[in-house]
PDB file of C-alpha atoms in Angstrom:
ATOM      1  CA  MET P  54      35.736 -21.824 -31.998  1.00 40.00           C
ATOM      2  CA  ASN P  55      35.866 -18.877 -34.145  1.00 41.00           C
ATOM      3  CA  ALA P  56      34.495 -15.112 -33.260  1.00 43.00           C
ATOM      4  CA  ALA P  57      31.137 -15.829 -35.299  1.00 42.00           C
ATOM      5  CA  THR P  58      30.492 -18.734 -32.993  1.00 42.00           C
ATOM      6  CA  ALA P  59      31.440 -17.368 -30.054  1.00 45.00           C
ATOM      7  CA  VAL P  60      28.962 -14.499 -30.609  1.00 47.00           C
ATOM      8  CA  GLU P  61      26.281 -17.069 -31.172  1.00 51.00           C
ATOM      9  CA  PHE P  62      27.069 -19.092 -28.308  1.00 50.00           C
ATOM     10  CA  ASP P  63      27.320 -15.772 -26.467  1.00 58.00           C
ATOM     11  CA  THR P  64      24.135 -14.654 -27.684  1.00 62.00           C
ATOM     12  CA  GLU P  65      22.267 -17.968 -27.296  1.00 65.00           C
ATOM     13  CA  LEU P  66      23.570 -18.221 -23.251  1.00 60.00           C
ATOM     14  CA  LEU P  67      22.235 -14.961 -22.926  1.00 61.00           C
ATOM     15  CA  GLU P  68      18.871 -15.407 -24.559  1.00 64.00           C
ATOM     16  CA  ARG P  69      18.609 -18.534 -22.234  1.00 63.00           C
ATOM     17  CA  ASN P  70      19.235 -16.589 -19.129  1.00 65.00           C
ATOM     18  CA  ARG P  71      17.346 -13.830 -19.735  1.00 65.00           C
ATOM     19  CA  HIS P  72      14.292 -14.752 -17.364  1.00 65.00           C
ATOM     20  CA  LEU P  73      17.118 -14.658 -14.727  1.00 74.00           C
ATOM     21  CA  ARG P  74      17.795 -10.659 -14.947  1.00 70.00           C
ATOM     22  CA  THR P  75      16.445  -8.524 -12.624  1.00 76.00           C
ATOM     23  CA  ASP P  76      17.631  -5.432 -13.257  1.00 86.00           C
ATOM     24  CA  ARG P  77      20.642  -4.126 -15.921  1.00 89.00           C
ATOM     25  CA  THR P  78      22.519  -0.907 -15.882  1.00 93.00           C
ATOM     26  CA  THR P  79      25.093   0.166 -18.830  1.00 95.00           C
ATOM     27  CA  PHE P  80      28.354   2.068 -18.475  1.00 95.00           C
ATOM     28  CA  PRO P  81      30.413   3.339 -20.941  1.00 97.00           C
ATOM     29  CA  LEU P  82      34.029   2.323 -21.480  1.00 98.00           C
ATOM     30  CA  ARG P  83      36.334   4.668 -22.707  1.00 98.00           C
ATOM     31  CA  GLY P  84      39.148   5.406 -20.507  1.00 97.00           C
ATOM     32  CA  ASP P  85      40.671   4.435 -17.271  1.00 96.00           C
ATOM     33  CA  GLU P  86      38.169   6.766 -15.119  1.00 98.00           C
ATOM     34  CA  ASP P  87      35.169   4.404 -16.484  1.00 98.00           C
ATOM     35  CA  VAL P  88      37.229   1.354 -15.455  1.00 98.00           C
ATOM     36  CA  VAL P  89      38.045   2.421 -12.336  1.00 98.00           C
ATOM     37  CA  GLY P  90      33.979   3.278 -12.142  1.00 98.00           C
ATOM     38  CA  LEU P  91      32.679  -0.100 -13.192  1.00 98.00           C
ATOM     39  CA  ARG P  92      35.403  -1.543 -10.425  1.00 98.00           C
ATOM     40  CA  LYS P  93      33.045   0.603  -7.685  1.00 98.00           C
ATOM     41  CA  HIS P  94      30.085  -0.516  -9.016  1.00 97.00           C
ATOM     42  CA  VAL P  95      31.018  -4.573  -9.358  1.00 97.00           C
ATOM     43  CA  ARG P  96      32.086  -4.391  -5.885  1.00 98.00           C
ATOM     44  CA  GLU P  97      29.023  -2.882  -4.717  1.00 97.00           C
ATOM     45  CA  ARG P  98      26.833  -5.606  -6.275  1.00 95.00           C
ATOM     46  CA  ALA P  99      29.457  -8.488  -4.986  1.00 96.00           C
ATOM     47  CA  VAL P 100      28.845  -7.001  -1.413  1.00 97.00           C
ATOM     48  CA  ALA P 101      25.025  -6.739  -1.490  1.00 94.00           C
ATOM     49  CA  ILE P 102      24.369 -10.675  -2.628  1.00 93.00           C
ATOM     50  CA  GLY P 103      26.859 -11.431  -0.010  1.00 94.00           C
ATOM     51  CA  LEU P 104      29.629 -12.895  -2.094  1.00 94.00           C
ATOM     52  CA  SER P 105      32.759 -13.465  -0.043  1.00 96.00           C
ATOM     53  CA  LEU P 106      35.979 -11.205  -0.273  1.00 97.00           C
ATOM     54  CA  VAL P 107      37.924 -13.920  -2.149  1.00 97.00           C
ATOM     55  CA  ASP P 108      34.886 -13.984  -4.788  1.00 96.00           C
ATOM     56  CA  GLN P 109      34.278 -10.252  -4.784  1.00 96.00           C
ATOM     57  CA  THR P 110      38.235 -10.037  -5.601  1.00 96.00           C
ATOM     58  CA  LYS P 111      37.921 -12.180  -8.223  1.00 95.00           C
ATOM     59  CA  LEU P 112      34.786 -11.076  -9.638  1.00 95.00           C
ATOM     60  CA  VAL P 113      36.333  -7.503  -9.765  1.00 97.00           C
ATOM     61  CA  THR P 114      39.493  -8.313 -10.954  1.00 95.00           C
ATOM     62  CA  ALA P 115      38.091  -9.761 -14.314  1.00 93.00           C
ATOM     63  CA  ALA P 116      35.691  -7.011 -14.574  1.00 96.00           C
ATOM     64  CA  SER P 117      38.501  -4.438 -14.728  1.00 96.00           C
ATOM     65  CA  GLU P 118      40.365  -6.718 -17.156  1.00 92.00           C
ATOM     66  CA  LEU P 119      37.591  -7.224 -19.383  1.00 92.00           C
ATOM     67  CA  GLY P 120      36.992  -3.531 -19.150  1.00 96.00           C
ATOM     68  CA  ARG P 121      40.468  -2.829 -20.068  1.00 95.00           C
ATOM     69  CA  ASN P 122      40.670  -4.727 -23.046  1.00 90.00           C
ATOM     70  CA  THR P 123      37.289  -3.514 -24.166  1.00 93.00           C
ATOM     71  CA  ILE P 124      39.122  -0.250 -24.446  1.00 96.00           C
ATOM     72  CA  LYS P 125      42.798  -1.268 -25.744  1.00 92.00           C
ATOM     73  CA  TYR P 126      41.755  -3.930 -28.544  1.00 89.00           C
ATOM     74  CA  GLY P 127      38.175  -2.573 -29.016  1.00 92.00           C
ATOM     75  CA  GLY P 128      38.455   0.850 -29.212  1.00 95.00           C
ATOM     76  CA  GLY P 129      36.121   1.582 -26.386  1.00 96.00           C
ATOM     77  CA  GLY P 130      32.571   0.019 -25.844  1.00 96.00           C
ATOM     78  CA  GLU P 131      30.402  -0.355 -22.645  1.00 96.00           C
ATOM     79  CA  VAL P 132      29.738  -2.923 -20.291  1.00 96.00           C
ATOM     80  CA  HIS P 133      26.230  -3.875 -18.941  1.00 93.00           C
ATOM     81  CA  LEU P 134      25.918  -4.651 -15.177  1.00 94.00           C
ATOM     82  CA  ASP P 135      23.001  -7.322 -14.798  1.00 90.00           C
ATOM     83  CA  LYS P 136      21.568  -8.568 -11.128  1.00 89.00           C
ATOM     84  CA  LEU P 137      20.529 -12.145 -11.782  1.00 86.00           C
ATOM     85  CA  ALA P 138      18.053 -14.026  -9.800  1.00 85.00           C
ATOM     86  CA  ASP P 139      16.415 -17.256  -9.659  1.00 81.00           C
ATOM     87  CA  GLY P 140      14.355 -16.722  -6.501  1.00 82.00           C
ATOM     88  CA  PHE P 141      16.884 -19.522  -4.476  1.00 85.00           C
ATOM     89  CA  ARG P 142      20.379 -17.590  -5.635  1.00 86.00           C
ATOM     90  CA  ASN P 143      21.573 -14.247  -6.913  1.00 88.00           C
ATOM     91  CA  GLY P 144      24.533 -13.449  -9.018  1.00 89.00           C
ATOM     92  CA  ILE P 145      26.087 -10.606 -11.201  1.00 92.00           C
ATOM     93  CA  GLY P 146      26.060 -10.924 -15.074  1.00 90.00           C
ATOM     94  CA  LEU P 147      28.813  -9.079 -17.112  1.00 92.00           C
ATOM     95  CA  LEU P 148      28.687  -8.340 -20.889  1.00 90.00           C
ATOM     96  CA  PHE P 149      30.901  -6.024 -22.420  1.00 92.00           C
ATOM     97  CA  VAL P 150      29.991  -4.858 -26.020  1.00 91.00           C
ATOM     98  CA  ASP P 151      32.630  -3.013 -28.551  1.00 91.00           C
ATOM     99  CA  ASN P 152      33.139  -2.682 -32.201  1.00 88.00           C
ATOM    100  CA  GLY P 153      36.900  -4.345 -32.612  1.00 87.00           C
ATOM    101  CA  PRO P 154      38.214  -7.166 -34.739  1.00 86.00           C
ATOM    102  CA  GLY P 155      37.348  -9.439 -32.602  1.00 81.00           C
ATOM    103  CA  ILE P 156      39.566 -12.599 -31.643  1.00 78.00           C
ATOM    104  CA  ALA P 157      41.018 -14.253 -34.925  1.00 79.00           C
ATOM    105  CA  ASP P 158      41.581 -17.615 -33.300  1.00 79.00           C
ATOM    106  CA  LEU P 159      39.506 -17.989 -29.596  1.00 77.00           C
ATOM    107  CA  GLU P 160      40.757 -21.523 -29.316  1.00 82.00           C
ATOM    108  CA  GLN P 161      44.388 -20.757 -29.518  1.00 81.00           C
ATOM    109  CA  ALA P 162      43.766 -17.406 -27.391  1.00 77.00           C
ATOM    110  CA  LEU P 163      42.104 -19.422 -24.524  1.00 77.00           C
ATOM    111  CA  ARG P 164      45.698 -21.308 -24.105  1.00 80.00           C
ATOM    112  CA  ASP P 165      47.838 -20.735 -21.277  1.00 78.00           C
ATOM    113  CA  GLY P 166      50.898 -18.756 -22.463  1.00 78.00           C
ATOM    114  CA  TYR P 167      49.338 -17.305 -25.712  1.00 78.00           C
ATOM    115  CA  THR P 168      49.745 -13.346 -25.677  1.00 76.00           C
ATOM    116  CA  THR P 169      49.457 -10.888 -29.027  1.00 72.00           C
ATOM    117  CA  GLY P 170      50.346  -7.826 -26.791  1.00 68.00           C
ATOM    118  CA  GLY P 171      53.462  -8.687 -24.858  1.00 66.00           C
ATOM    119  CA  GLY P 172      51.472  -9.639 -21.659  1.00 65.00           C
ATOM    120  CA  LEU P 173      51.897 -13.131 -19.604  1.00 66.00           C
ATOM    121  CA  GLY P 174      49.340 -14.627 -21.651  1.00 65.00           C
ATOM    122  CA  LEU P 175      46.905 -15.087 -18.466  1.00 62.00           C
ATOM    123  CA  GLY P 176      44.555 -12.862 -19.073  1.00 56.00           C
ATOM    124  CA  LEU P 177      41.690 -15.232 -20.950  1.00 58.00           C
TER     125      LEU P 177
END
């Protein structure tokens, strides 16, 4: 899957699930303080919908890592934090947007151990 295909997939997924979104809040991502604020808001929403502490931690960690990547590799951007509901269940949607170059080889980037930034290769 190349970057263009990933964008098409993400757009299709968002359109298919648009009816689930009950509320959207958008936050800027320019620096560390914005990531700290994002973590706080994600945790609050996770608590509000009754996620377990383990699931809260997983979601907050994922949001934090994606927020930092948006700043580091995308030059900053924004995140849309959505409340999702289908009448039976509640959820949280996160959409990170930046104007960075994208991921040249998404399939390779998703493999365990792959990194271009000197990290552990566990982020994606």
